[in-house]
Amino acid sequence: MPQKRQTLNSEKRKAIADVFQNHFEQNSPKKKLHTKAIANYNTARTKMKVLANTVVRHHQPQEDVDTIRSMIAKYNSSGGELYDDNCFYFTAPPRNETDSDGRTREVVDEEHVKFNLSKKFARSYYRDEIKAKGLNPDFHVAINNNYDKRSPSYYAMESQVNKFTGHETSSNDNKTTLSYKDEWEKDFQLTTIGSSYCHSRMFAVDQETFETFKMFNTLRENVILTHEQLYSHVNSKMEKLKLGLKSYRYFDQAKSLADKLGVALNEGILNESSSMALSVYSPENLASLLEDKVEQTREEKIAIARSIMQQQSSVN
């Protein structure tokens, strides 16, 4: 007796698309470039911490810091100002620049070097960790700086990702566990003489050192750039794939495509989410989940939503 062909619906197409997307990402040359960009940044960061400490302590010797600290202890704020910082401005030797009218002026180039964890950088640097948590690290890349595309779902994901990285906190957070942001803040800080305003302190360096700090900033930006390239590369494939899946009525059509592309796809993925949804959506389990005293997990909420969508699809 011939086996009945597995019919696709929107939920099953979504499950299939997720398999393809994971394959596209893990086998993308852009993924390798992103991983390498993070590794290059990590290597440079270790060296730059040493270099920054050397430069700052050259301009602000430790004995001067100790003197001001003792003065503050004796005279409070009148004794001077100290600030633990991970943000610095370095200046190159002055150079002459001639404008279009032939007038020459002296120019001093600045390089702003940061060892903190910005939101945008965090989403790129910790992209794999954010995805493993079931969150979307690409939500801000997807709008391509078109802020008119920001929707309620955009802001919801922004909040969830910010909470995960430590850029958004609440009174209910576990204060005994350091967030990624906290770890970066504690990883490298130098006690500097002056206020908390980073730009108020300028540390002059030679041209070679200045170029080294510029290179470090380029490596930092490259982590973000390769993240954007990875998303763009995979998203371009996914847009074509989803159009194709919409035209497929049966699983074996998607399976044929997967085989041609070397994607490991089997019918089991169509039943995994459904079986979970049925167990979660049983009267006993659902009644328990809906009680106020029980906090549903993200997976349980998704399973319930999918179950409802399945039932609606079967009715339609």
PDB file of C-alpha atoms in Angstrom:
ATOM      1  CA  MET A   1       0.000   0.000   0.000  1.00  0.00           C
ATOM      2  CA  PRO A   2       1.583   3.328  -1.025  1.00  0.00           C
ATOM      3  CA  GLN A   3       2.509   5.610   1.873  1.00  0.00           C
ATOM      4  CA  LYS A   4       0.349   8.700   2.243  1.00  0.00           C
ATOM      5  CA  ARG A   5       2.180  11.914   1.346  1.00  0.00           C
ATOM      6  CA  GLN A   6       2.734  14.274   4.271  1.00  0.00           C
ATOM      7  CA  THR A   7       0.812  17.492   3.623  1.00  0.00           C
ATOM      8  CA  LEU A   8       2.358  20.812   4.643  1.00  0.00           C
ATOM      9  CA  ASN A   9       0.738  23.693   6.502  1.00  0.00           C
ATOM     10  CA  SER A  10       2.152  27.011   7.705  1.00  0.00           C
ATOM     11  CA  GLU A  11       3.529  25.564  10.933  1.00  0.00           C
ATOM     12  CA  LYS A  12       5.257  22.673   9.181  1.00  0.00           C
ATOM     13  CA  ARG A  13       6.720  25.035   6.591  1.00  0.00           C
ATOM     14  CA  LYS A  14       8.083  27.127   9.463  1.00  0.00           C
ATOM     15  CA  ALA A  15       9.702  24.033  11.022  1.00  0.00           C
ATOM     16  CA  ILE A  16      11.260  23.124   7.674  1.00  0.00           C
ATOM     17  CA  ALA A  17      12.472  26.698   7.123  1.00  0.00           C
ATOM     18  CA  ASP A  18      14.170  26.650  10.540  1.00  0.00           C
ATOM     19  CA  VAL A  19      16.160  23.552   9.524  1.00  0.00           C
ATOM     20  CA  PHE A  20      17.265  25.202   6.291  1.00  0.00           C
ATOM     21  CA  GLN A  21      18.194  28.430   8.083  1.00  0.00           C
ATOM     22  CA  ASN A  22      20.336  26.591  10.611  1.00  0.00           C
ATOM     23  CA  HIS A  23      22.088  24.777   7.745  1.00  0.00           C
ATOM     24  CA  PHE A  24      22.641  27.996   5.802  1.00  0.00           C
ATOM     25  CA  GLU A  25      24.113  29.708   8.855  1.00  0.00           C
ATOM     26  CA  GLN A  26      26.387  26.923  10.045  1.00  0.00           C
ATOM     27  CA  ASN A  27      27.782  26.314   6.554  1.00  0.00           C
ATOM     28  CA  SER A  28      28.029  29.935   5.483  1.00  0.00           C
ATOM     29  CA  PRO A  29      31.473  31.397   4.746  1.00  0.00           C
ATOM     30  CA  LYS A  30      30.112  34.549   6.384  1.00  0.00           C
ATOM     31  CA  LYS A  31      29.677  32.612   9.635  1.00  0.00           C
ATOM     32  CA  LYS A  32      33.349  31.653   9.534  1.00  0.00           C
ATOM     33  CA  LEU A  33      34.311  35.285   8.940  1.00  0.00           C
ATOM     34  CA  HIS A  34      32.190  36.391  11.897  1.00  0.00           C
ATOM     35  CA  THR A  35      33.770  33.764  14.164  1.00  0.00           C
ATOM     36  CA  LYS A  36      37.239  34.818  13.001  1.00  0.00           C
ATOM     37  CA  ALA A  37      36.413  38.504  13.568  1.00  0.00           C
ATOM     38  CA  ILE A  38      35.517  37.755  17.198  1.00  0.00           C
ATOM     39  CA  ALA A  39      38.720  35.747  17.674  1.00  0.00           C
ATOM     40  CA  ASN A  40      40.837  38.547  16.158  1.00  0.00           C
ATOM     41  CA  TYR A  41      39.170  41.094  18.408  1.00  0.00           C
ATOM     42  CA  ASN A  42      39.768  38.953  21.504  1.00  0.00           C
ATOM     43  CA  THR A  43      43.460  38.602  20.698  1.00  0.00           C
ATOM     44  CA  ALA A  44      43.874  42.322  20.085  1.00  0.00           C
ATOM     45  CA  ARG A  45      41.863  43.266  23.171  1.00  0.00           C
ATOM     46  CA  THR A  46      44.294  41.442  25.452  1.00  0.00           C
ATOM     47  CA  LYS A  47      47.208  43.390  23.959  1.00  0.00           C
ATOM     48  CA  MET A  48      45.353  46.710  23.914  1.00  0.00           C
ATOM     49  CA  LYS A  49      44.583  46.500  27.630  1.00  0.00           C
ATOM     50  CA  VAL A  50      48.313  46.317  28.306  1.00  0.00           C
ATOM     51  CA  LEU A  51      49.049  49.149  25.878  1.00  0.00           C
ATOM     52  CA  ALA A  52      46.310  51.413  27.266  1.00  0.00           C
ATOM     53  CA  ASN A  53      47.551  50.845  30.810  1.00  0.00           C
ATOM     54  CA  THR A  54      51.108  51.721  29.744  1.00  0.00           C
ATOM     55  CA  VAL A  55      50.030  54.953  28.027  1.00  0.00           C
ATOM     56  CA  VAL A  56      47.714  56.146  30.809  1.00  0.00           C
ATOM     57  CA  ARG A  57      50.224  55.400  33.566  1.00  0.00           C
ATOM     58  CA  HIS A  58      52.898  57.246  31.569  1.00  0.00           C
ATOM     59  CA  HIS A  59      50.749  60.398  31.573  1.00  0.00           C
ATOM     60  CA  GLN A  60      49.272  59.802  35.010  1.00  0.00           C
ATOM     61  CA  PRO A  61      51.815  57.923  37.154  1.00  0.00           C
ATOM     62  CA  GLN A  62      50.472  55.626  39.854  1.00  0.00           C
ATOM     63  CA  GLU A  63      52.143  57.713  42.566  1.00  0.00           C
ATOM     64  CA  ASP A  64      50.078  60.731  41.441  1.00  0.00           C
ATOM     65  CA  VAL A  65      46.907  58.638  41.598  1.00  0.00           C
ATOM     66  CA  ASP A  66      47.851  57.471  45.098  1.00  0.00           C
ATOM     67  CA  THR A  67      48.541  61.064  46.163  1.00  0.00           C
ATOM     68  CA  ILE A  68      45.114  62.270  44.981  1.00  0.00           C
ATOM     69  CA  ARG A  69      43.434  59.277  46.614  1.00  0.00           C
ATOM     70  CA  SER A  70      45.011  60.222  49.949  1.00  0.00           C
ATOM     71  CA  MET A  71      44.005  63.862  49.437  1.00  0.00           C
ATOM     72  CA  ILE A  72      40.408  62.816  48.764  1.00  0.00           C
ATOM     73  CA  ALA A  73      40.455  60.722  51.923  1.00  0.00           C
ATOM     74  CA  LYS A  74      41.583  63.814  53.837  1.00  0.00           C
ATOM     75  CA  TYR A  75      39.673  66.619  52.088  1.00  0.00           C
ATOM     76  CA  ASN A  76      36.796  64.743  50.390  1.00  0.00           C
ATOM     77  CA  SER A  77      35.938  66.137  46.929  1.00  0.00           C
ATOM     78  CA  SER A  78      38.252  69.109  47.475  1.00  0.00           C
ATOM     79  CA  GLY A  79      41.194  66.712  47.323  1.00  0.00           C
ATOM     80  CA  GLY A  80      40.817  66.080  43.609  1.00  0.00           C
ATOM     81  CA  GLU A  81      39.000  63.755  41.210  1.00  0.00           C
ATOM     82  CA  LEU A  82      39.596  60.122  40.332  1.00  0.00           C
ATOM     83  CA  TYR A  83      37.505  57.938  38.049  1.00  0.00           C
ATOM     84  CA  ASP A  84      37.703  54.244  37.167  1.00  0.00           C
ATOM     85  CA  ASP A  85      37.328  54.208  33.411  1.00  0.00           C
ATOM     86  CA  ASN A  86      37.372  51.870  30.412  1.00  0.00           C
ATOM     87  CA  CYS A  87      36.939  54.647  27.840  1.00  0.00           C
ATOM     88  CA  PHE A  88      39.887  56.675  26.550  1.00  0.00           C
ATOM     89  CA  TYR A  89      40.828  59.263  23.938  1.00  0.00           C
ATOM     90  CA  PHE A  90      44.254  59.026  22.355  1.00  0.00           C
ATOM     91  CA  THR A  91      45.730  61.751  20.151  1.00  0.00           C
ATOM     92  CA  ALA A  92      48.282  61.471  17.345  1.00  0.00           C
ATOM     93  CA  PRO A  93      51.170  63.907  16.860  1.00  0.00           C
ATOM     94  CA  PRO A  94      49.996  67.171  15.224  1.00  0.00           C
ATOM     95  CA  ARG A  95      50.021  67.265  11.424  1.00  0.00           C
ATOM     96  CA  ASN A  96      49.549  70.041   8.888  1.00  0.00           C
ATOM     97  CA  GLU A  97      46.530  70.015   6.589  1.00  0.00           C
ATOM     98  CA  THR A  98      46.039  72.292   3.586  1.00  0.00           C
ATOM     99  CA  ASP A  99      42.509  73.267   2.556  1.00  0.00           C
ATOM    100  CA  SER A 100      41.207  73.980  -0.951  1.00  0.00           C
ATOM    101  CA  ASP A 101      42.217  77.643  -0.607  1.00  0.00           C
ATOM    102  CA  GLY A 102      45.816  76.747   0.112  1.00  0.00           C
ATOM    103  CA  ARG A 103      45.617  77.641   3.793  1.00  0.00           C
ATOM    104  CA  THR A 104      47.507  75.379   6.158  1.00  0.00           C
ATOM    105  CA  ARG A 105      46.308  74.513   9.637  1.00  0.00           C
ATOM    106  CA  GLU A 106      47.463  72.172  12.350  1.00  0.00           C
ATOM    107  CA  VAL A 107      45.281  69.122  12.932  1.00  0.00           C
ATOM    108  CA  VAL A 108      45.354  66.694  15.872  1.00  0.00           C
ATOM    109  CA  ASP A 109      43.652  63.359  15.152  1.00  0.00           C
ATOM    110  CA  GLU A 110      41.750  61.630  17.963  1.00  0.00           C
ATOM    111  CA  GLU A 111      40.872  57.981  18.454  1.00  0.00           C
ATOM    112  CA  HIS A 112      38.153  56.993  20.911  1.00  0.00           C
ATOM    113  CA  VAL A 113      38.987  53.572  22.357  1.00  0.00           C
ATOM    114  CA  LYS A 114      36.332  51.765  24.407  1.00  0.00           C
ATOM    115  CA  PHE A 115      36.642  48.564  26.396  1.00  0.00           C
ATOM    116  CA  ASN A 116      33.004  48.551  27.484  1.00  0.00           C
ATOM    117  CA  LEU A 117      30.156  46.462  26.058  1.00  0.00           C
ATOM    118  CA  SER A 118      27.762  48.534  23.964  1.00  0.00           C
ATOM    119  CA  LYS A 119      24.335  47.138  23.068  1.00  0.00           C
ATOM    120  CA  LYS A 120      25.036  46.862  19.358  1.00  0.00           C
ATOM    121  CA  PHE A 121      28.416  45.228  19.866  1.00  0.00           C
ATOM    122  CA  ALA A 122      26.975  42.824  22.442  1.00  0.00           C
ATOM    123  CA  ARG A 123      24.390  41.510  19.963  1.00  0.00           C
ATOM    124  CA  SER A 124      27.150  40.774  17.467  1.00  0.00           C
ATOM    125  CA  TYR A 125      29.746  39.436  19.896  1.00  0.00           C
ATOM    126  CA  TYR A 126      27.295  37.206  21.777  1.00  0.00           C
ATOM    127  CA  ARG A 127      25.138  36.319  18.769  1.00  0.00           C
ATOM    128  CA  ASP A 128      25.449  32.552  19.252  1.00  0.00           C
ATOM    129  CA  GLU A 129      24.690  32.784  22.965  1.00  0.00           C
ATOM    130  CA  ILE A 130      21.625  34.961  22.303  1.00  0.00           C
ATOM    131  CA  LYS A 131      20.314  32.503  19.689  1.00  0.00           C
ATOM    132  CA  ALA A 132      20.900  29.572  22.039  1.00  0.00           C
ATOM    133  CA  LYS A 133      18.650  31.343  24.543  1.00  0.00           C
ATOM    134  CA  GLY A 134      15.844  31.323  21.967  1.00  0.00           C
ATOM    135  CA  LEU A 135      16.154  35.050  21.270  1.00  0.00           C
ATOM    136  CA  ASN A 136      16.797  36.932  18.036  1.00  0.00           C
ATOM    137  CA  PRO A 137      20.146  38.782  17.940  1.00  0.00           C
ATOM    138  CA  ASP A 138      19.399  40.045  14.418  1.00  0.00           C
ATOM    139  CA  PHE A 139      16.257  42.084  15.157  1.00  0.00           C
ATOM    140  CA  HIS A 140      18.052  45.413  14.791  1.00  0.00           C
ATOM    141  CA  VAL A 141      20.011  44.319  11.700  1.00  0.00           C
ATOM    142  CA  ALA A 142      16.806  43.218   9.954  1.00  0.00           C
ATOM    143  CA  ILE A 143      15.387  46.754   9.751  1.00  0.00           C
ATOM    144  CA  ASN A 144      18.568  48.043   8.061  1.00  0.00           C
ATOM    145  CA  ASN A 145      18.440  51.395   9.890  1.00  0.00           C
ATOM    146  CA  ASN A 146      14.858  51.991   8.703  1.00  0.00           C
ATOM    147  CA  TYR A 147      13.388  52.951  12.056  1.00  0.00           C
ATOM    148  CA  ASP A 148       9.908  53.149  10.568  1.00  0.00           C
ATOM    149  CA  LYS A 149       9.994  49.347  10.616  1.00  0.00           C
ATOM    150  CA  ARG A 150      10.166  49.213  14.403  1.00  0.00           C
ATOM    151  CA  SER A 151       7.077  47.368  15.592  1.00  0.00           C
ATOM    152  CA  PRO A 152       5.839  46.193  19.004  1.00  0.00           C
ATOM    153  CA  SER A 153       7.604  42.872  18.363  1.00  0.00           C
ATOM    154  CA  TYR A 154      10.833  44.805  17.656  1.00  0.00           C
ATOM    155  CA  TYR A 155      10.688  46.550  21.021  1.00  0.00           C
ATOM    156  CA  ALA A 156       9.717  43.337  22.806  1.00  0.00           C
ATOM    157  CA  MET A 157      12.739  41.528  21.389  1.00  0.00           C
ATOM    158  CA  GLU A 158      14.979  44.524  22.091  1.00  0.00           C
ATOM    159  CA  SER A 159      13.962  44.382  25.746  1.00  0.00           C
ATOM    160  CA  GLN A 160      14.496  40.616  26.004  1.00  0.00           C
ATOM    161  CA  VAL A 161      17.937  40.760  24.388  1.00  0.00           C
ATOM    162  CA  ASN A 162      18.963  43.758  26.523  1.00  0.00           C
ATOM    163  CA  LYS A 163      17.946  41.871  29.660  1.00  0.00           C
ATOM    164  CA  PHE A 164      19.980  38.863  28.556  1.00  0.00           C
ATOM    165  CA  THR A 165      23.137  40.923  27.908  1.00  0.00           C
ATOM    166  CA  GLY A 166      22.655  43.022  31.047  1.00  0.00           C
ATOM    167  CA  HIS A 167      21.762  46.338  29.411  1.00  0.00           C
ATOM    168  CA  GLU A 168      18.313  46.308  30.962  1.00  0.00           C
ATOM    169  CA  THR A 169      17.702  45.288  34.557  1.00  0.00           C
ATOM    170  CA  SER A 170      14.853  45.087  37.019  1.00  0.00           C
ATOM    171  CA  SER A 171      14.416  44.696  40.764  1.00  0.00           C
ATOM    172  CA  ASN A 172      13.633  41.007  40.235  1.00  0.00           C
ATOM    173  CA  ASP A 173      16.985  40.196  38.644  1.00  0.00           C
ATOM    174  CA  ASN A 174      19.400  37.884  40.396  1.00  0.00           C
ATOM    175  CA  LYS A 175      22.042  40.288  41.679  1.00  0.00           C
ATOM    176  CA  THR A 176      24.453  37.457  42.589  1.00  0.00           C
ATOM    177  CA  THR A 177      25.044  36.594  38.917  1.00  0.00           C
ATOM    178  CA  LEU A 178      27.097  38.932  36.769  1.00  0.00           C
ATOM    179  CA  SER A 179      25.620  39.788  33.386  1.00  0.00           C
ATOM    180  CA  TYR A 180      27.759  39.965  30.267  1.00  0.00           C
ATOM    181  CA  LYS A 181      27.776  43.748  30.618  1.00  0.00           C
ATOM    182  CA  ASP A 182      28.883  43.546  34.268  1.00  0.00           C
ATOM    183  CA  GLU A 183      31.679  41.155  33.361  1.00  0.00           C
ATOM    184  CA  TRP A 184      32.997  43.580  30.732  1.00  0.00           C
ATOM    185  CA  GLU A 185      32.821  46.525  33.129  1.00  0.00           C
ATOM    186  CA  LYS A 186      34.898  44.610  35.671  1.00  0.00           C
ATOM    187  CA  ASP A 187      37.262  43.100  33.096  1.00  0.00           C
ATOM    188  CA  PHE A 188      39.271  46.248  32.449  1.00  0.00           C
ATOM    189  CA  GLN A 189      39.204  49.613  34.180  1.00  0.00           C
ATOM    190  CA  LEU A 190      41.951  52.097  34.908  1.00  0.00           C
ATOM    191  CA  THR A 191      41.899  54.669  37.650  1.00  0.00           C
ATOM    192  CA  THR A 192      42.299  58.011  35.897  1.00  0.00           C
ATOM    193  CA  ILE A 193      42.802  61.512  37.204  1.00  0.00           C
ATOM    194  CA  GLY A 194      39.855  63.686  36.257  1.00  0.00           C
ATOM    195  CA  SER A 195      36.094  63.536  35.950  1.00  0.00           C
ATOM    196  CA  SER A 196      33.868  60.823  34.491  1.00  0.00           C
ATOM    197  CA  TYR A 197      33.790  62.647  31.143  1.00  0.00           C
ATOM    198  CA  CYS A 198      35.929  60.505  28.872  1.00  0.00           C
ATOM    199  CA  HIS A 199      36.549  63.273  26.351  1.00  0.00           C
ATOM    200  CA  SER A 200      37.958  65.544  29.048  1.00  0.00           C
ATOM    201  CA  ARG A 201      41.104  63.410  29.151  1.00  0.00           C
ATOM    202  CA  MET A 202      43.389  63.239  26.114  1.00  0.00           C
ATOM    203  CA  PHE A 203      46.435  60.974  26.113  1.00  0.00           C
ATOM    204  CA  ALA A 204      49.067  61.890  23.500  1.00  0.00           C
ATOM    205  CA  VAL A 205      50.841  58.972  21.806  1.00  0.00           C
ATOM    206  CA  ASP A 206      53.273  58.514  18.940  1.00  0.00           C
ATOM    207  CA  GLN A 207      52.001  57.775  15.447  1.00  0.00           C
ATOM    208  CA  GLU A 208      52.698  54.048  15.623  1.00  0.00           C
ATOM    209  CA  THR A 209      50.766  53.662  18.876  1.00  0.00           C
ATOM    210  CA  PHE A 210      47.943  55.772  17.466  1.00  0.00           C
ATOM    211  CA  GLU A 211      47.691  53.504  14.408  1.00  0.00           C
ATOM    212  CA  THR A 212      47.630  50.475  16.699  1.00  0.00           C
ATOM    213  CA  PHE A 213      44.609  51.848  18.563  1.00  0.00           C
ATOM    214  CA  LYS A 214      42.936  52.630  15.220  1.00  0.00           C
ATOM    215  CA  MET A 215      43.499  49.027  14.160  1.00  0.00           C
ATOM    216  CA  PHE A 216      41.875  47.825  17.385  1.00  0.00           C
ATOM    217  CA  ASN A 217      38.787  49.928  16.689  1.00  0.00           C
ATOM    218  CA  THR A 218      38.644  48.500  13.173  1.00  0.00           C
ATOM    219  CA  LEU A 219      38.658  44.979  14.610  1.00  0.00           C
ATOM    220  CA  ARG A 220      35.845  45.934  16.966  1.00  0.00           C
ATOM    221  CA  GLU A 221      33.769  47.331  14.103  1.00  0.00           C
ATOM    222  CA  ASN A 222      34.528  44.236  12.042  1.00  0.00           C
ATOM    223  CA  VAL A 223      32.684  42.072  14.582  1.00  0.00           C
ATOM    224  CA  ILE A 224      29.560  44.152  13.906  1.00  0.00           C
ATOM    225  CA  LEU A 225      30.155  44.279  10.148  1.00  0.00           C
ATOM    226  CA  THR A 226      30.568  40.504   9.761  1.00  0.00           C
ATOM    227  CA  HIS A 227      27.403  39.991  11.822  1.00  0.00           C
ATOM    228  CA  GLU A 228      25.496  42.199   9.397  1.00  0.00           C
ATOM    229  CA  GLN A 229      27.014  40.373   6.418  1.00  0.00           C
ATOM    230  CA  LEU A 230      26.095  36.991   7.881  1.00  0.00           C
ATOM    231  CA  TYR A 231      22.495  38.060   8.400  1.00  0.00           C
ATOM    232  CA  SER A 232      22.249  39.543   4.909  1.00  0.00           C
ATOM    233  CA  HIS A 233      23.730  36.422   3.311  1.00  0.00           C
ATOM    234  CA  VAL A 234      21.395  34.001   5.103  1.00  0.00           C
ATOM    235  CA  ASN A 235      18.341  36.234   4.856  1.00  0.00           C
ATOM    236  CA  SER A 236      18.747  36.480   1.092  1.00  0.00           C
ATOM    237  CA  LYS A 237      18.637  32.687   0.867  1.00  0.00           C
ATOM    238  CA  MET A 238      15.714  32.440   3.285  1.00  0.00           C
ATOM    239  CA  GLU A 239      13.586  34.898   1.331  1.00  0.00           C
ATOM    240  CA  LYS A 240      13.942  32.694  -1.757  1.00  0.00           C
ATOM    241  CA  LEU A 241      13.402  29.510   0.250  1.00  0.00           C
ATOM    242  CA  LYS A 242      10.202  30.735   1.893  1.00  0.00           C
ATOM    243  CA  LEU A 243       8.760  31.684  -1.489  1.00  0.00           C
ATOM    244  CA  GLY A 244       9.522  28.172  -2.696  1.00  0.00           C
ATOM    245  CA  LEU A 245       8.066  26.495   0.393  1.00  0.00           C
ATOM    246  CA  LYS A 246       4.801  28.369  -0.102  1.00  0.00           C
ATOM    247  CA  SER A 247       4.422  26.606  -3.454  1.00  0.00           C
ATOM    248  CA  TYR A 248       5.138  23.169  -1.967  1.00  0.00           C
ATOM    249  CA  ARG A 249       2.116  21.182  -0.856  1.00  0.00           C
ATOM    250  CA  TYR A 250       3.906  18.026   0.288  1.00  0.00           C
ATOM    251  CA  PHE A 251       6.859  17.251   2.521  1.00  0.00           C
ATOM    252  CA  ASP A 252       8.598  15.136  -0.131  1.00  0.00           C
ATOM    253  CA  GLN A 253       8.965  18.263  -2.281  1.00  0.00           C
ATOM    254  CA  ALA A 254      10.853  20.014   0.525  1.00  0.00           C
ATOM    255  CA  LYS A 255      12.810  16.811   1.159  1.00  0.00           C
ATOM    256  CA  SER A 256      13.889  16.682  -2.495  1.00  0.00           C
ATOM    257  CA  LEU A 257      15.171  20.266  -2.253  1.00  0.00           C
ATOM    258  CA  ALA A 258      16.965  19.492   1.000  1.00  0.00           C
ATOM    259  CA  ASP A 259      18.705  16.477  -0.520  1.00  0.00           C
ATOM    260  CA  LYS A 260      19.952  18.568  -3.441  1.00  0.00           C
ATOM    261  CA  LEU A 261      21.424  21.135  -1.009  1.00  0.00           C
ATOM    262  CA  GLY A 262      22.810  18.629   1.471  1.00  0.00           C
ATOM    263  CA  VAL A 263      20.405  19.685   4.221  1.00  0.00           C
ATOM    264  CA  ALA A 264      19.554  16.995   6.776  1.00  0.00           C
ATOM    265  CA  LEU A 265      15.749  17.020   6.771  1.00  0.00           C
ATOM    266  CA  ASN A 266      13.383  14.302   7.971  1.00  0.00           C
ATOM    267  CA  GLU A 267       9.695  14.093   8.814  1.00  0.00           C
ATOM    268  CA  GLY A 268      10.451  13.862  12.523  1.00  0.00           C
ATOM    269  CA  ILE A 269      10.851  17.629  12.785  1.00  0.00           C
ATOM    270  CA  LEU A 270       7.214  18.045  11.709  1.00  0.00           C
ATOM    271  CA  ASN A 271       5.974  16.058  14.677  1.00  0.00           C
ATOM    272  CA  GLU A 272       8.287  17.245  17.463  1.00  0.00           C
ATOM    273  CA  SER A 273       6.581  20.567  18.084  1.00  0.00           C
ATOM    274  CA  SER A 274       3.115  19.060  17.571  1.00  0.00           C
ATOM    275  CA  SER A 275       3.637  16.280  20.127  1.00  0.00           C
ATOM    276  CA  MET A 276       4.935  18.768  22.664  1.00  0.00           C
ATOM    277  CA  ALA A 277       1.990  21.046  22.023  1.00  0.00           C
ATOM    278  CA  LEU A 278      -0.521  18.224  22.528  1.00  0.00           C
ATOM    279  CA  SER A 279       1.017  17.209  25.860  1.00  0.00           C
ATOM    280  CA  VAL A 280       1.207  20.800  27.080  1.00  0.00           C
ATOM    281  CA  TYR A 281      -2.269  21.574  25.774  1.00  0.00           C
ATOM    282  CA  SER A 282      -3.985  18.659  27.522  1.00  0.00           C
ATOM    283  CA  PRO A 283      -6.810  19.811  29.889  1.00  0.00           C
ATOM    284  CA  GLU A 284      -4.866  18.865  33.031  1.00  0.00           C
ATOM    285  CA  ASN A 285      -1.589  20.512  31.997  1.00  0.00           C
ATOM    286  CA  LEU A 286      -3.228  23.595  30.560  1.00  0.00           C
ATOM    287  CA  ALA A 287      -5.315  24.131  33.695  1.00  0.00           C
ATOM    288  CA  SER A 288      -2.147  23.973  35.756  1.00  0.00           C
ATOM    289  CA  LEU A 289      -0.277  26.313  33.430  1.00  0.00           C
ATOM    290  CA  LEU A 290      -3.038  28.896  33.494  1.00  0.00           C
ATOM    291  CA  GLU A 291      -3.047  29.188  37.274  1.00  0.00           C
ATOM    292  CA  ASP A 292      -1.527  32.456  38.440  1.00  0.00           C
ATOM    293  CA  LYS A 293       0.977  30.690  40.649  1.00  0.00           C
ATOM    294  CA  VAL A 294       2.660  29.030  37.667  1.00  0.00           C
ATOM    295  CA  GLU A 295       5.003  30.958  35.397  1.00  0.00           C
ATOM    296  CA  GLN A 296       4.983  29.449  31.908  1.00  0.00           C
ATOM    297  CA  THR A 297       8.289  28.883  30.208  1.00  0.00           C
ATOM    298  CA  ARG A 298       8.886  30.347  26.778  1.00  0.00           C
ATOM    299  CA  GLU A 299       8.773  26.856  25.240  1.00  0.00           C
ATOM    300  CA  GLU A 300       5.411  26.113  26.862  1.00  0.00           C
ATOM    301  CA  LYS A 301       3.912  29.363  25.616  1.00  0.00           C
ATOM    302  CA  ILE A 302       5.137  28.647  22.091  1.00  0.00           C
ATOM    303  CA  ALA A 303       3.761  25.113  22.227  1.00  0.00           C
ATOM    304  CA  ILE A 304       0.328  26.363  23.259  1.00  0.00           C
ATOM    305  CA  ALA A 305       0.304  29.001  20.530  1.00  0.00           C
ATOM    306  CA  ARG A 306       1.339  26.467  17.918  1.00  0.00           C
ATOM    307  CA  SER A 307      -1.341  24.051  19.063  1.00  0.00           C
ATOM    308  CA  ILE A 308      -3.998  26.706  18.664  1.00  0.00           C
ATOM    309  CA  MET A 309      -2.671  27.558  15.189  1.00  0.00           C
ATOM    310  CA  GLN A 310      -2.749  23.877  14.239  1.00  0.00           C
ATOM    311  CA  GLN A 311      -6.344  23.497  15.322  1.00  0.00           C
ATOM    312  CA  GLN A 312      -7.343  26.602  13.428  1.00  0.00           C
ATOM    313  CA  SER A 313      -5.569  25.315  10.304  1.00  0.00           C
ATOM    314  CA  SER A 314      -7.353  21.958  10.510  1.00  0.00           C
ATOM    315  CA  VAL A 315     -10.706  23.695  10.875  1.00  0.00           C
ATOM    316  CA  ASN A 316      -9.983  25.913   7.889  1.00  0.00           C
TER     317      ASN A 316
END
